[in-house]
Short mmCIF file of C-alpha atoms and ligand atoms in Angstrom, two decimals:
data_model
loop_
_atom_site.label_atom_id
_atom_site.label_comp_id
_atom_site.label_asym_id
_atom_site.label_seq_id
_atom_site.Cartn_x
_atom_site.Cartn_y
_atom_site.Cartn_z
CA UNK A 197 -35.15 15.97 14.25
CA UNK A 198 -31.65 16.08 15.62
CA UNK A 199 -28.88 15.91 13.51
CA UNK A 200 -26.32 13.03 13.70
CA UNK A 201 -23.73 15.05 15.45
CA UNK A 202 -26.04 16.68 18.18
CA UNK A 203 -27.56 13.56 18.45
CA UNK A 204 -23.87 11.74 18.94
CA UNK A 205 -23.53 14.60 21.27
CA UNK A 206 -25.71 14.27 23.74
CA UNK A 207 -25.66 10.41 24.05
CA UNK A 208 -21.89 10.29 24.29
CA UNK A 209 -22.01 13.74 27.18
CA UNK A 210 -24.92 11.45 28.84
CA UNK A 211 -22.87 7.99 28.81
CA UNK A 212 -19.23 9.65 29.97
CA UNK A 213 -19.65 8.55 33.76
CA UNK A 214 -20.23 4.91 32.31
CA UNK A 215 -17.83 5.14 29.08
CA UNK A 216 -14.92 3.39 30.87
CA UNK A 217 -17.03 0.88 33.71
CA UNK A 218 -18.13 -0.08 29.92
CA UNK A 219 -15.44 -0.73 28.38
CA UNK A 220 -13.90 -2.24 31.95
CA UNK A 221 -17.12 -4.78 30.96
CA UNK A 222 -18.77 -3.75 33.79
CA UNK A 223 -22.22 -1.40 33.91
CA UNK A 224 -25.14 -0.75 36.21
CA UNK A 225 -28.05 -2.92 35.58
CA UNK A 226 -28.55 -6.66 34.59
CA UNK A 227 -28.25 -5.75 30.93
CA UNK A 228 -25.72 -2.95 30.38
CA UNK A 229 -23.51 -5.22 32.93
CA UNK A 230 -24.30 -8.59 31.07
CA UNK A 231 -23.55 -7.14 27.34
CA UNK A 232 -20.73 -4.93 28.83
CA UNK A 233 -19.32 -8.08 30.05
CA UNK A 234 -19.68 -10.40 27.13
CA UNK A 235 -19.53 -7.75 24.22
CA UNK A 236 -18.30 -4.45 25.27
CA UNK A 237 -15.48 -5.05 27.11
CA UNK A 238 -14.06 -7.95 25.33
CA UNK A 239 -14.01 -6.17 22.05
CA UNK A 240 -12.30 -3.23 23.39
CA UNK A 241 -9.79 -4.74 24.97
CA UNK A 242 -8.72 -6.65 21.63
CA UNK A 243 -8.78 -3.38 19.68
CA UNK A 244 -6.46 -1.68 22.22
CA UNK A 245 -4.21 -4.88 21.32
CA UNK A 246 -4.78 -4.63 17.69
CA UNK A 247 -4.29 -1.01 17.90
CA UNK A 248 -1.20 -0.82 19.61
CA UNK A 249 0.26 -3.25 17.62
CA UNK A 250 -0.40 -1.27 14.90
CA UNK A 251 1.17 1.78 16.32
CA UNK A 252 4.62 -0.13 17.65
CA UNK A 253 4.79 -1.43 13.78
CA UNK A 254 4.09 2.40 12.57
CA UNK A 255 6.35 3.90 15.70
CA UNK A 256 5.44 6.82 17.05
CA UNK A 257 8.32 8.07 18.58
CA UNK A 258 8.07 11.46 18.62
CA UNK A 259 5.01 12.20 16.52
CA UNK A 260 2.29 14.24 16.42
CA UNK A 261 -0.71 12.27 16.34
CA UNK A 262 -4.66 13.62 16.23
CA UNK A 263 -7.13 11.33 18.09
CA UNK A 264 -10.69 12.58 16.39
CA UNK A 265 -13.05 11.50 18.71
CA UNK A 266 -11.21 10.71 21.59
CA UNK A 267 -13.60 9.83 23.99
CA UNK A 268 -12.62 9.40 27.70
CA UNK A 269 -8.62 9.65 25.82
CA UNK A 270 -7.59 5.50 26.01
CA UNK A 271 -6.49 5.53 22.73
CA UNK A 272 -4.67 8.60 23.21
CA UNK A 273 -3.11 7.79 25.87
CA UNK A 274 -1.64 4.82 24.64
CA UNK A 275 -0.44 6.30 21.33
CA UNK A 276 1.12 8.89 24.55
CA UNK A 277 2.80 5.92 25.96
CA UNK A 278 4.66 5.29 22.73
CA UNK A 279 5.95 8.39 22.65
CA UNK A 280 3.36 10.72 20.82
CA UNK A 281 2.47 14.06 21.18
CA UNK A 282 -1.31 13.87 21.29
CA UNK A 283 -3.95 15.79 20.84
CA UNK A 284 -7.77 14.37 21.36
CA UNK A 285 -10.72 16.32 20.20
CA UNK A 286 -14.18 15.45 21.48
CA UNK A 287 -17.49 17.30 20.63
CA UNK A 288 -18.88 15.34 24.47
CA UNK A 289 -17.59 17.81 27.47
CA UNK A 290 -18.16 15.00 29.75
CA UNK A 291 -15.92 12.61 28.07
CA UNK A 292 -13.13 15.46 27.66
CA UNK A 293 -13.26 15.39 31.53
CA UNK A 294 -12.77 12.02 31.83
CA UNK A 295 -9.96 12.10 29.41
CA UNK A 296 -8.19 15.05 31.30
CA UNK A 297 -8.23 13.29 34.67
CA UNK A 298 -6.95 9.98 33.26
CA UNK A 299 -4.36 11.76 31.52
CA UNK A 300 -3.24 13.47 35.25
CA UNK A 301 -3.65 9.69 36.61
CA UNK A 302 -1.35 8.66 33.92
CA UNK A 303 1.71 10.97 34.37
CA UNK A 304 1.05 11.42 30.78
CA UNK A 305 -0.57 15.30 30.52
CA UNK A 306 2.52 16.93 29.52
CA UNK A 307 2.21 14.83 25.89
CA UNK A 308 -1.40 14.76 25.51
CA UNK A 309 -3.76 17.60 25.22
CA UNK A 310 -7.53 17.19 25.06
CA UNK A 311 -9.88 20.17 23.17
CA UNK A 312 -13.64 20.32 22.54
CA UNK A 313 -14.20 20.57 18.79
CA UNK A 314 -16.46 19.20 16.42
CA UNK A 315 -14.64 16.72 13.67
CA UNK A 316 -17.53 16.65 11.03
CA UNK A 317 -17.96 20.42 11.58
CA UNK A 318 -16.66 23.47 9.50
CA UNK A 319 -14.02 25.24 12.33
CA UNK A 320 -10.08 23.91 11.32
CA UNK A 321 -8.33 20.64 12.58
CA UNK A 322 -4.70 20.92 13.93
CA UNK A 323 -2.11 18.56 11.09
CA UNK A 324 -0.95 15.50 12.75
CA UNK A 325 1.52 12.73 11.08
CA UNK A 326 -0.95 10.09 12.27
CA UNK A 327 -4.91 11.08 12.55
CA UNK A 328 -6.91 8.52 14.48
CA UNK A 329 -10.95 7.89 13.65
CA UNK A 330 -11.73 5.14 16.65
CA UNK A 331 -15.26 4.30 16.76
CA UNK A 332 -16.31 7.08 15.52
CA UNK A 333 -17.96 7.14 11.96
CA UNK A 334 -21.02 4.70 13.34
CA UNK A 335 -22.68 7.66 14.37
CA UNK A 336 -22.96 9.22 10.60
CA UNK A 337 -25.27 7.88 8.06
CA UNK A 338 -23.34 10.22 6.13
CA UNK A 339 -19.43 9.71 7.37
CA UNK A 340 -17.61 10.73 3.72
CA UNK A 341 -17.68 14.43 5.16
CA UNK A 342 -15.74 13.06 8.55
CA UNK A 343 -13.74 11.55 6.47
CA UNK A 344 -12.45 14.15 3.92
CA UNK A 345 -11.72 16.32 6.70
CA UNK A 346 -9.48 13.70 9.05
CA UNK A 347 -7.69 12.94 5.48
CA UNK A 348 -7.39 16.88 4.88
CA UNK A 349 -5.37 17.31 8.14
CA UNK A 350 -3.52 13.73 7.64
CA UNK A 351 0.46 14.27 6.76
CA UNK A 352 1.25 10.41 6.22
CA UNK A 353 -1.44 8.02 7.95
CA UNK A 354 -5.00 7.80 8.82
CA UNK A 355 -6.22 5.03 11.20
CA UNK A 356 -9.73 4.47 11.16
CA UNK A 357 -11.88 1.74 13.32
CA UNK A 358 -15.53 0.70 12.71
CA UNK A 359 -17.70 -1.96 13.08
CA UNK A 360 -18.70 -5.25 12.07
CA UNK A 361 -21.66 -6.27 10.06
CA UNK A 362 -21.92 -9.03 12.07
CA UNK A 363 -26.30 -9.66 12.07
CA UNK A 364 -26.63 -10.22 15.55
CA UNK A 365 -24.31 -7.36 16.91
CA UNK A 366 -25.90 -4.88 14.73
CA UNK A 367 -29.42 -6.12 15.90
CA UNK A 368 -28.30 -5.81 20.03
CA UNK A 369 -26.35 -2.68 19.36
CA UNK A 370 -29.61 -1.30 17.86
CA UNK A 371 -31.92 -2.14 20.07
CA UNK A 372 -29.54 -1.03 23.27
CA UNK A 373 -29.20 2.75 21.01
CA UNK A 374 -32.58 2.86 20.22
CA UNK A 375 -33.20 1.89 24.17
CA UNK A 376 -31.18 5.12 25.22
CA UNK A 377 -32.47 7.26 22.22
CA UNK A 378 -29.32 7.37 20.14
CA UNK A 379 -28.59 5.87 16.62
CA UNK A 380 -25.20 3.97 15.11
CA UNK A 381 -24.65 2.85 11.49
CA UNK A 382 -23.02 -0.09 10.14
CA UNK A 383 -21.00 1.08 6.90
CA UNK A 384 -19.91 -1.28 4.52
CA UNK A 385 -15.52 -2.03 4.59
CA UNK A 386 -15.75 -1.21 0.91
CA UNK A 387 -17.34 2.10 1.44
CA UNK A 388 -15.18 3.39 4.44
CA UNK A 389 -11.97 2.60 2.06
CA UNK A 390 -13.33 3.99 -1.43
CA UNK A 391 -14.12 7.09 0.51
CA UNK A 392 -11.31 7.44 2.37
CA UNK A 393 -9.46 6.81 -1.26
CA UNK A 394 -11.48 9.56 -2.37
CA UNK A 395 -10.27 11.81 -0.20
CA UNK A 396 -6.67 11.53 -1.24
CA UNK A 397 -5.21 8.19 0.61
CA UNK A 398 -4.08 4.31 -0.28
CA UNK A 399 -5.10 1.98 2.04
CA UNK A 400 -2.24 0.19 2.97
CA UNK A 401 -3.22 -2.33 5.70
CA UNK A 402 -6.32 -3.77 7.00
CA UNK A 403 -6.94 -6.03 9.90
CA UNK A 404 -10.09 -7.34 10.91
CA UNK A 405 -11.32 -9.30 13.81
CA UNK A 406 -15.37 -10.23 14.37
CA UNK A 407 -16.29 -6.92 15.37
CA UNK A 408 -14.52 -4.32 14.59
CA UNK A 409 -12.27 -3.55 10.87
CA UNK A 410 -9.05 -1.61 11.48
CA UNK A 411 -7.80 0.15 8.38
CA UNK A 412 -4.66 2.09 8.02
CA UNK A 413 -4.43 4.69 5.07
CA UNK A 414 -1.63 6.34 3.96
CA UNK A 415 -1.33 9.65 1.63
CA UNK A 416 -1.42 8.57 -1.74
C1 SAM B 65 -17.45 5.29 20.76
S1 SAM B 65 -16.68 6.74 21.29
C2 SAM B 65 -15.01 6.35 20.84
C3 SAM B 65 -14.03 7.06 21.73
C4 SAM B 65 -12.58 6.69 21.49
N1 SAM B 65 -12.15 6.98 20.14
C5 SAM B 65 -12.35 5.23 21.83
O1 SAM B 65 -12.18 4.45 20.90
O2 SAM B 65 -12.37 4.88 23.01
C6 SAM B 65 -17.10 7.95 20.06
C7 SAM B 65 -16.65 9.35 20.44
O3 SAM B 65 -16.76 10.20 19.29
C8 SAM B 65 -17.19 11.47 19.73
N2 SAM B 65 -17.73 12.22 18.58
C9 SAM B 65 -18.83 11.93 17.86
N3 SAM B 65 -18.99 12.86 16.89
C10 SAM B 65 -17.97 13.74 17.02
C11 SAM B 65 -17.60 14.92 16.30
N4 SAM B 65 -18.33 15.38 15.29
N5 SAM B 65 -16.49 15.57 16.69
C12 SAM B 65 -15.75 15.13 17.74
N6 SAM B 65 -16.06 14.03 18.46
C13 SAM B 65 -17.15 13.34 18.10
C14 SAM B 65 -18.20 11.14 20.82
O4 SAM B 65 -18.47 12.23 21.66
C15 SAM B 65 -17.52 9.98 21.53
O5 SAM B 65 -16.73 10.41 22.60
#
């Protein structure tokens, strides 16, 4: 059986060309468009709000910021927009590609540079003031390792997203990875932030909307 990583992998290389139509709530065929419409999109749109509201209150002026798991780079690019100096590391080629080009499209390359790497791997992690984990631990049953290595590299703050426990998300966001042979975990809030305290940090906010937690750690 594939592991959780190559598994992640290969769904995430396989989904690039869609990753942003997604999260735009739009999607090729009657169900990806109808739950990228009413689900998808929707709930990324309010964590780019939550999130940048978190990083104007932070500021980031100036700071070097580590987006683990960047995807196709939206969250990097905003933390870019405010200033950062970014760098986004995917284990997905395809998304990386994405990333790059939006990054050109953006004006924004010169302060944001995207890498292939592997984040729950053994190879090293650059520092960063800020370390960002944005959807990213539902695709480890076992995310404590992720975890203790984003802290590792963290000089002040870890943000990390996740999602919901909310019963009839996790039962359609099942079904849809099962569908395309890929698997997500729900994790328990308490468990994300007793891990993440056991890898060396405080929590020091938390916001939460229905489907997605946004915690911010700082070094203890
Ligand atoms: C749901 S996407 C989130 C992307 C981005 N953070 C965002 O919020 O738009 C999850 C991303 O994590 C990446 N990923 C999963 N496991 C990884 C690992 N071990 N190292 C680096 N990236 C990983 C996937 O390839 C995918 O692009």
């Amino acid at each position: 059986m594939k592991s959780d990583r190559d598994a992640a992998r290969d769904y995430f290389d396989r989904l690039a060309p869609e990753y942003d139509r997604a999260f735009a709530g739009e999607g090729s065929g009657l169900l990806a468009a109808g739950v990228n419409r009413f689900f998808r999109g929707p709930t990324f749109a309010r964590r780019m709000r939550a999130l940048e509201s978190l990083f104007r209150e932070i500021g980031l002026s100036g700071r070097a910021v580590l987006d683990l798991g960047c995807g196709s780079g939206q969250v990097s690019l905003l933390a870019a927009s405010l200033g950062a100096r970014v760098r986004g590391i995917d284990i997905a080629p395809g998304m990386l590609d994405i990333a790059r080009e939006a990054a050109r499209r953006a004006g924004l390359a010169d302060r944001v540079r995207f890498e292939e790497g592997d984040a729950a791997g053994e190879g090293p992690l650059p520092p960063a003031d800020l370390t960002l984990l944005v959807g990213v631990l539902e695709y480890y049953e076992d995310f404590a390792p992720l975890l203790r290595r984003a802290a590792a590299v963290t000089r002040e703050r870890l943000v990390v997203a996740h999602t919901t426990r909310v019963w009839y998300r996790m039962i359609l966001r099942r079904l849809l990875f099962r569908g395309a042979g890929a698997r997500v975990y729900f994790h328990r809030q308490r468990d994300v932030i007793a891990a993440a305290q056991a890898a060396g940090l405080r929590l020091e906010q938390e916001r939460s909307e229905q489907a997605f937690h946004l915690l911010l750690f700082r070094r203890a």
